Short mmCIF file of C-alpha atoms and ligand atoms in Angstrom, two decimals:
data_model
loop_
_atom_site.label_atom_id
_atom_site.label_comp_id
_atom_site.label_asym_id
_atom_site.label_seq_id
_atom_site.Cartn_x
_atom_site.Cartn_y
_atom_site.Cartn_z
CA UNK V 1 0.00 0.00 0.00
CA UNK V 2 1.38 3.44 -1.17
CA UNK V 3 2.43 5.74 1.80
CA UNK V 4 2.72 9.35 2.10
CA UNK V 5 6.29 9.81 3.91
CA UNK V 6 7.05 13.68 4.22
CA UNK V 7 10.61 14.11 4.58
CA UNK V 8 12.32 17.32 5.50
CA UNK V 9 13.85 18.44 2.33
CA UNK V 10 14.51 22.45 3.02
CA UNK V 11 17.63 23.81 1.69
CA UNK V 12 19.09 20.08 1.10
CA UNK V 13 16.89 20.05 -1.92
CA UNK V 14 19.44 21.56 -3.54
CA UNK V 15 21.31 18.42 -3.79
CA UNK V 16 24.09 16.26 -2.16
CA UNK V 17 26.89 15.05 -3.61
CA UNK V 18 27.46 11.57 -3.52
CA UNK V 19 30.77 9.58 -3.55
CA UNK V 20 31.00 8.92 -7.73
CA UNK V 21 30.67 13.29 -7.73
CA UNK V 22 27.58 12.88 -9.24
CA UNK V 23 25.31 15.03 -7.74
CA UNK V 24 22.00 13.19 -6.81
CA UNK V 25 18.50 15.02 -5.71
CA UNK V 26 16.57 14.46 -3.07
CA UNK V 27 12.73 12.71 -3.94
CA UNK V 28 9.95 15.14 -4.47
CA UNK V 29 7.16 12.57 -5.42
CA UNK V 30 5.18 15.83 -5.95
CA UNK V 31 7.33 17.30 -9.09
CA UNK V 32 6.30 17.93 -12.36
CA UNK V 33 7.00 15.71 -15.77
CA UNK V 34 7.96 16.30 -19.23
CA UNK V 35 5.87 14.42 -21.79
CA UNK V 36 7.89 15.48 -24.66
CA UNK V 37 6.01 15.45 -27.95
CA UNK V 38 7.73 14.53 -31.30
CA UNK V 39 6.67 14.48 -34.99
CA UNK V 40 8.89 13.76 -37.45
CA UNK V 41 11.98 12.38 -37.29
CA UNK V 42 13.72 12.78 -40.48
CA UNK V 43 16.51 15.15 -42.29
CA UNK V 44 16.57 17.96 -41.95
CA UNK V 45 15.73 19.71 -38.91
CA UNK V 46 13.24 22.33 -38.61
CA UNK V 47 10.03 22.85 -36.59
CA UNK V 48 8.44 19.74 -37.10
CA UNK V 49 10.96 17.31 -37.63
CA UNK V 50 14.00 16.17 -35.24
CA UNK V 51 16.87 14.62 -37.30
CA UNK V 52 17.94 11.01 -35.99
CA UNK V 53 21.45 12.35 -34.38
CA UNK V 54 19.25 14.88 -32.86
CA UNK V 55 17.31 12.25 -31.59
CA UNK V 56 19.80 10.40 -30.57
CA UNK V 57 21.39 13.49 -28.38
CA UNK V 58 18.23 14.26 -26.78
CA UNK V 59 18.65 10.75 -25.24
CA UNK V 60 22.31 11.20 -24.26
CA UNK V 61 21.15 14.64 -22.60
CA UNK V 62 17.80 12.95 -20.77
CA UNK V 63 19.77 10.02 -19.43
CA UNK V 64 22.86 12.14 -18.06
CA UNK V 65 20.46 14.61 -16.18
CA UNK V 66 19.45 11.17 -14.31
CA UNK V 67 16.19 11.36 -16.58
CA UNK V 68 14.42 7.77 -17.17
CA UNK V 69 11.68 6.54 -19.20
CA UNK V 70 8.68 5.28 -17.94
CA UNK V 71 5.25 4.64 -19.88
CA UNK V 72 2.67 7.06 -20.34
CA UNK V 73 -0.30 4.61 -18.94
CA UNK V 74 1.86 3.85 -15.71
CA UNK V 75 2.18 7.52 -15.24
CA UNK V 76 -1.37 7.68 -15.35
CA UNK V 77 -2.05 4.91 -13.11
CA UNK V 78 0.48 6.36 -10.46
CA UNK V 79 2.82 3.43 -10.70
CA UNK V 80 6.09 4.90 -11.36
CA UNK V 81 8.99 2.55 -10.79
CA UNK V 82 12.41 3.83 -10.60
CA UNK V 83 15.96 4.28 -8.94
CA UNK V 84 15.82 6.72 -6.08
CA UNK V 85 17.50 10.28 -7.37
CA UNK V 86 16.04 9.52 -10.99
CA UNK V 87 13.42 11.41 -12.71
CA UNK V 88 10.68 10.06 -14.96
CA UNK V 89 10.10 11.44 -18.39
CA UNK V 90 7.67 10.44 -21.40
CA UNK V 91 8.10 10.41 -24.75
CA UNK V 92 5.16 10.56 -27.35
CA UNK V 93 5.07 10.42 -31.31
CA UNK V 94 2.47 11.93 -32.95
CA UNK V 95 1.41 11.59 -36.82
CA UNK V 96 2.47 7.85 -37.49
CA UNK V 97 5.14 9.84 -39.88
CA UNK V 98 7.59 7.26 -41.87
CA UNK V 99 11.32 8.33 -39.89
CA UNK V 100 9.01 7.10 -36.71
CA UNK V 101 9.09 3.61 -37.06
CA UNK V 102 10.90 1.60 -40.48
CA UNK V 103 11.86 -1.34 -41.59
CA UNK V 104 14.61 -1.97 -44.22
CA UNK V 105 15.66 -4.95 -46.33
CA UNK V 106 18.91 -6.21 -44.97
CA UNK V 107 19.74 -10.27 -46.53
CA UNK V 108 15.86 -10.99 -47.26
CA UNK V 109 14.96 -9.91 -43.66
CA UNK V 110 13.07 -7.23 -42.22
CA UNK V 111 15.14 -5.42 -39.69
CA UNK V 112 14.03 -1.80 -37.80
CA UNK V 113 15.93 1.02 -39.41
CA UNK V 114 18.57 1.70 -36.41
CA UNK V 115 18.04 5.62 -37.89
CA UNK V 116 14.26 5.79 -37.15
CA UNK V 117 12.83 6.85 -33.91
CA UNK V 118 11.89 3.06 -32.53
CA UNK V 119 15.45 1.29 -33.36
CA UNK V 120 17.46 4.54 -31.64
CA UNK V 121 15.34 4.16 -28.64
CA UNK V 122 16.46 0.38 -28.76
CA UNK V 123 19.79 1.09 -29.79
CA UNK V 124 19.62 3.83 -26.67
CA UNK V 125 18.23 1.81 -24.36
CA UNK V 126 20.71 -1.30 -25.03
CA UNK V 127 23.72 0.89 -24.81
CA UNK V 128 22.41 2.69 -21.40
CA UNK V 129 20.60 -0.44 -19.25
CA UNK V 130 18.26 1.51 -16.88
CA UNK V 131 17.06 4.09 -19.25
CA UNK V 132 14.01 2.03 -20.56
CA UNK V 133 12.26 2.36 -23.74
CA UNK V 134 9.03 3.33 -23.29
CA UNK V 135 7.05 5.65 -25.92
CA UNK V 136 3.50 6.18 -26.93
CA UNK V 137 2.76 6.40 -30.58
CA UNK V 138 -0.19 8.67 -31.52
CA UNK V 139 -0.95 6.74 -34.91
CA UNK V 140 -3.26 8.08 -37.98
CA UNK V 141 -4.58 4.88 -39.43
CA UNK V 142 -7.01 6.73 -42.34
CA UNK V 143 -4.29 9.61 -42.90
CA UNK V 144 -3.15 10.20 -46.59
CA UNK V 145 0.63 8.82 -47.34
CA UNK V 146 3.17 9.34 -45.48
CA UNK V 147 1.47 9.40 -42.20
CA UNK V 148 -0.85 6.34 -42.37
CA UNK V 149 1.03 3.67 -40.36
CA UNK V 150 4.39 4.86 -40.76
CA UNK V 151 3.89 4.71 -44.48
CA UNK V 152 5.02 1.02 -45.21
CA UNK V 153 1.02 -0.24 -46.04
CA UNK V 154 2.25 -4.05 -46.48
CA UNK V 155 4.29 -3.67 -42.62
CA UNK V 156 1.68 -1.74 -41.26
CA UNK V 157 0.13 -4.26 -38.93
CA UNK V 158 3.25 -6.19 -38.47
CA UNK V 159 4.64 -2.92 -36.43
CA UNK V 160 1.22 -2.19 -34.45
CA UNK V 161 1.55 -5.50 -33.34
CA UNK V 162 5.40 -5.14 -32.35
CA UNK V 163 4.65 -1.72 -30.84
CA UNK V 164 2.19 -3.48 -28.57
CA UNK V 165 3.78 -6.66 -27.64
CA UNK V 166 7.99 -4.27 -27.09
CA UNK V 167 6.93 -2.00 -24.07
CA UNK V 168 5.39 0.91 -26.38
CA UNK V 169 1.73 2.20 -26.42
CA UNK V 170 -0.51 3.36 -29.16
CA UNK V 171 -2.28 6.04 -28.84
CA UNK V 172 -5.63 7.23 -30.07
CA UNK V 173 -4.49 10.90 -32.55
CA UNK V 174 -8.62 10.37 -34.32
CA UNK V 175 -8.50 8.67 -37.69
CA UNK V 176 -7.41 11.28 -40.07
CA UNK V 177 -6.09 13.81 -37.80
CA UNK V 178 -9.39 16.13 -37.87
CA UNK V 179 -9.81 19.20 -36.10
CA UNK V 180 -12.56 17.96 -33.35
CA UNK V 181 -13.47 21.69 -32.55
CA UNK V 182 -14.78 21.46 -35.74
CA UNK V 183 -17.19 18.57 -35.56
CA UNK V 184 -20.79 17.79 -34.61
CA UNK V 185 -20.91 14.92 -31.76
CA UNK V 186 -21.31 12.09 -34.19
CA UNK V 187 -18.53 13.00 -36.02
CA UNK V 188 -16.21 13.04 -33.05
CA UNK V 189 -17.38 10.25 -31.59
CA UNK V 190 -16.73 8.47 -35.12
CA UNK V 191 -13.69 9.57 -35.49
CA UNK V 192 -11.91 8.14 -31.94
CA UNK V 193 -14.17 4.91 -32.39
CA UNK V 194 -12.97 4.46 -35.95
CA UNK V 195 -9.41 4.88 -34.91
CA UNK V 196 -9.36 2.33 -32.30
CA UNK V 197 -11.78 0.22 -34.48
CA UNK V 198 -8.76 0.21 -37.54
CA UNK V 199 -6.15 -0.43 -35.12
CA UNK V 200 -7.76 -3.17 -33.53
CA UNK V 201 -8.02 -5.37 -36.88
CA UNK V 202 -4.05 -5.21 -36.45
CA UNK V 203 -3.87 -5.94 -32.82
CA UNK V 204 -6.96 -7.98 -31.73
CA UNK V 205 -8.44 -6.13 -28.28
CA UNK V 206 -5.65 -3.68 -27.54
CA UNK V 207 -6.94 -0.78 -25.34
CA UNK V 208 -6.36 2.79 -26.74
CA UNK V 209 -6.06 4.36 -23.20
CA UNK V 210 -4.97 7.78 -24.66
CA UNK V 211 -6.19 10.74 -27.15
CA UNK V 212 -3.56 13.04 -28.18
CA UNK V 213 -5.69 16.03 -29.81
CA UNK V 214 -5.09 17.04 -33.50
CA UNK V 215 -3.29 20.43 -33.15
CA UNK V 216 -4.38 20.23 -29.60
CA UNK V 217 -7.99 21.77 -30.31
CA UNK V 218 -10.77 19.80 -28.14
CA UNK V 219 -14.33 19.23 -29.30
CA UNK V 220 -16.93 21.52 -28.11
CA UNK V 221 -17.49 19.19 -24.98
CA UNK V 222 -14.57 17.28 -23.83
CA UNK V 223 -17.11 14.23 -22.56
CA UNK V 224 -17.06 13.12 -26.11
CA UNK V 225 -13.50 12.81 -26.19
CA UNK V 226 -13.40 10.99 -22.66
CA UNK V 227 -15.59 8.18 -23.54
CA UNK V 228 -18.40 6.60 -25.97
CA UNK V 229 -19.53 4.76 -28.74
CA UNK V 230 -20.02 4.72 -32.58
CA UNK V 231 -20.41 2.51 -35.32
CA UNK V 232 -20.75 -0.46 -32.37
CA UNK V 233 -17.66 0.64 -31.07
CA UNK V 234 -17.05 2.19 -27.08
CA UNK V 235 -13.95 4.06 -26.63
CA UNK V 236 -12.66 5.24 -22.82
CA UNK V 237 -9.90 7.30 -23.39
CA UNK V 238 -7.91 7.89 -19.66
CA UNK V 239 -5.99 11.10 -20.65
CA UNK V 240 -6.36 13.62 -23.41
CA UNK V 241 -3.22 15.40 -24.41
CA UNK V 242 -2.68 18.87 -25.54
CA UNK V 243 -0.25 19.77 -27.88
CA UNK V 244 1.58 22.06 -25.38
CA UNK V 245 1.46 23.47 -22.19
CA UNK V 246 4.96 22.47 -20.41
CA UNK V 247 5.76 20.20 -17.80
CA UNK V 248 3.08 18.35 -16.34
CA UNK V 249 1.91 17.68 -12.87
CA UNK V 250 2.82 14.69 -10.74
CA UNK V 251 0.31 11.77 -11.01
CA UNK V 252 0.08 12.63 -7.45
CA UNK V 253 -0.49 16.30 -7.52
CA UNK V 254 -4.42 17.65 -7.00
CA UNK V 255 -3.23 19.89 -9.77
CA UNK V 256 -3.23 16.61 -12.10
CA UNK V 257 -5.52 17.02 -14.70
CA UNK V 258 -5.75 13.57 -17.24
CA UNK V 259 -8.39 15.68 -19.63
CA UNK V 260 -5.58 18.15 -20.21
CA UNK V 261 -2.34 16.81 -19.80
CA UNK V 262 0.22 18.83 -21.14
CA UNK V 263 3.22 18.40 -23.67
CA UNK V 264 6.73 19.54 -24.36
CA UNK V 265 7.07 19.43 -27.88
CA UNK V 266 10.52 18.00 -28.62
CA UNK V 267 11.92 21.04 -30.41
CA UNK V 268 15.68 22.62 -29.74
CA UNK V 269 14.78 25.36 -27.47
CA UNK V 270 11.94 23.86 -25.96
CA UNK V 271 13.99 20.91 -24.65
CA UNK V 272 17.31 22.66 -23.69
CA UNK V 273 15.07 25.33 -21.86
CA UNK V 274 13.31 22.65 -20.10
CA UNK V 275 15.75 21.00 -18.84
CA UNK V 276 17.72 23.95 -17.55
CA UNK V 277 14.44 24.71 -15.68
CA UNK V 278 14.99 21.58 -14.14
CA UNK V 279 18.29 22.20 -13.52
CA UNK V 280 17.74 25.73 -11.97
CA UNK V 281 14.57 24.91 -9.89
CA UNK V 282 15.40 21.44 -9.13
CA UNK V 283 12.01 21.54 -6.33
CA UNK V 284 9.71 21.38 -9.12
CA UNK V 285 11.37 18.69 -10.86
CA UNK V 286 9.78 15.00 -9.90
CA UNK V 287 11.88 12.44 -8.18
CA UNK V 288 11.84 9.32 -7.36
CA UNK V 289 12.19 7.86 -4.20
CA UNK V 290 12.96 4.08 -5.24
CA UNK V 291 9.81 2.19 -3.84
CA UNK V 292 7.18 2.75 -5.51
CA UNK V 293 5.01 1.54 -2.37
CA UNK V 294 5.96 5.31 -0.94
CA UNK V 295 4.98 8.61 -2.06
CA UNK V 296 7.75 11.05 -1.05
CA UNK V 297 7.14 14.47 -0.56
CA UNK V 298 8.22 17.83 0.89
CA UNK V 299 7.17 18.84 4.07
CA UNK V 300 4.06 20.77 4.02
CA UNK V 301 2.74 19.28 1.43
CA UNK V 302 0.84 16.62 2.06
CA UNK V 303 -2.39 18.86 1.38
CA UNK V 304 -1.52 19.06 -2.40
CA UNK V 305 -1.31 14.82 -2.85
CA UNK V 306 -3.91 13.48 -5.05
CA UNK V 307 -5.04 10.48 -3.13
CA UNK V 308 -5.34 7.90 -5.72
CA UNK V 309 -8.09 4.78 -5.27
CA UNK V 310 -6.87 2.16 -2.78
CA UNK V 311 -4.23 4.35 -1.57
CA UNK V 312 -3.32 4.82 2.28
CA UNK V 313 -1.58 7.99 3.19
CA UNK V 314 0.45 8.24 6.39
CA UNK V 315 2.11 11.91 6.92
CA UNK V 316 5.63 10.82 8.79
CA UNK V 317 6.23 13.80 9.70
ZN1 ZN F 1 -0.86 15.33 -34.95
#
């Protein structure tokens, strides 16, 4: 049973310094999270598209400032699993754009491009044990070419059904990418339902848990985005991401919001400012305590905890 411990923190949240020189932080169970949003990723760089060494670099930079991945739905369900001093982060992929996710030809085989976004992560995470590979892909299964499926139609299930069965999530991102401000109810609802629906005929049963809105714009009420049915299918969608907004709250914080959960999108100078935040106000940043039976925060704050279902909280202080 989760606890609530509140442990001084004070002016030692600055940091100690531990006997490798490596600075570790205090836990603060209570911080905020990036869920850093990428599209493309693809030559060359510019505002929608991160180029593989790019990629590759915002790895090196997450994993040496003690960043780790975790997956978006355990975020959600407040199960967050990591070494004590580390910080969570969560990386999402919107648009089902080719660069994503690709396989290539090598000796009659299909192998996953190592310069596309799923074999760096793998690459990444085989190369720096501990760093995880969690993602969540926001897919487009009616889009026009390139972003239907990653763009390879005859490999097209075969990766929903990897993504699914390697530690990733799919995500709902409507079937075509429509603007749902712009929709009556029925269309909406069709849209999310169809999604899932189209997926589902690649992997039988798999639960969309997540709607990342097209350019972030929400229908005209949100409940049709939360949950439903259409064409005989029912949708519950857990979270609903925006397309920006910053870090976002702790799964613990009363501040936590899962119908508008904000994004980092995965640009230059939104990801070197971010994590200089982090760096300079290193109390807002979220981290772990190492057992994820205990929820760690500052003193004082115990008011500001979210208590989750089934959850005990016992102040220490
Ligand atoms: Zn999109």
């Amino acid at each position: 049973m989760p606890v609530l411990r509140a442990i001084l923190l004070g002016a030692a949240l600055l940091g100690v310094v531990t006997s490798a020189g490596a600075e570790s932080l205090l836990p603060n169970e209570l911080g905020r999270v990036m869920i850093l949003e990428y599209h493309k990723i693809d030559l060359p760089e510019n505002r929608w598209t991160r180029t593989p060494d790019n990629f590759r670099r915002d790895l090196q930079r997450l994993w040496d400032g003690g960043y780790r991945l975790i997956a978006l739905n355990d975020y959600l369900d407040g199960k967050i699993a990591l070494p004590r001093g580390t910080t969570p982060v969560i990386l999402t992929f919107d648009d089902s754009s080719p660069g994503q996710f690709r396989y290539i030809e090598r000796q009659g085989d299909w192998v996953i491009d190592p310069d596309c976004a799923v074999g760096i992560l793998e690459e990444f995470a085989r190369t720096h044990p501990g760093f995880g590979h969690a993602a969540t892909f926001y897919v487009l299964p009616g889009a026009d070419p390139p972003n239907r499926l990653f763009n390879q139609p005859a490999l097209a299930a075969k990766k929903l059904a990897y993504l699914a069965s390697h530690g990733y999530e799919i995500g709902n991102h409507t079937l075509w990418h429509a603007n749902l401000s712009r929709y009556p109810e029925s269309v909406v609802r069709n849209q999310i339902a169809t999604a899932q629906e189209w997926i589902q005929r690649s992997v039988p049963g798999y639960r969309l848990r997540t709607l990342a809105l097209p350019m972030g714009a929400y229908p005209r009420e949100v409940g049709w985005a939360v949950s439903g049915s259409a064409n005989g299918a029912t949708y519950r969608n857990d979270a609903i991401l925006m397309v920006a907004g910053g870090a976002a709250p702790s799964p613990y914080a009363k501040s936590f919001d899962a119908q508008h959960l904000p994004r980092i999108q995965a640009v230059e100078h939104e990801i070197a400012g971010w994590l200089a935040y982090f760096e300079h106000h290193r109390d807002e940043r979220y981290v772990s305590d190492g057992d994820p039976a205990t929820i760690t925060v500052p003193a004082g704050s115990a008011g500001k905890v979210r208590v989750l279902p089934g959850t005990r909280i016992a102040d220490q202080r």
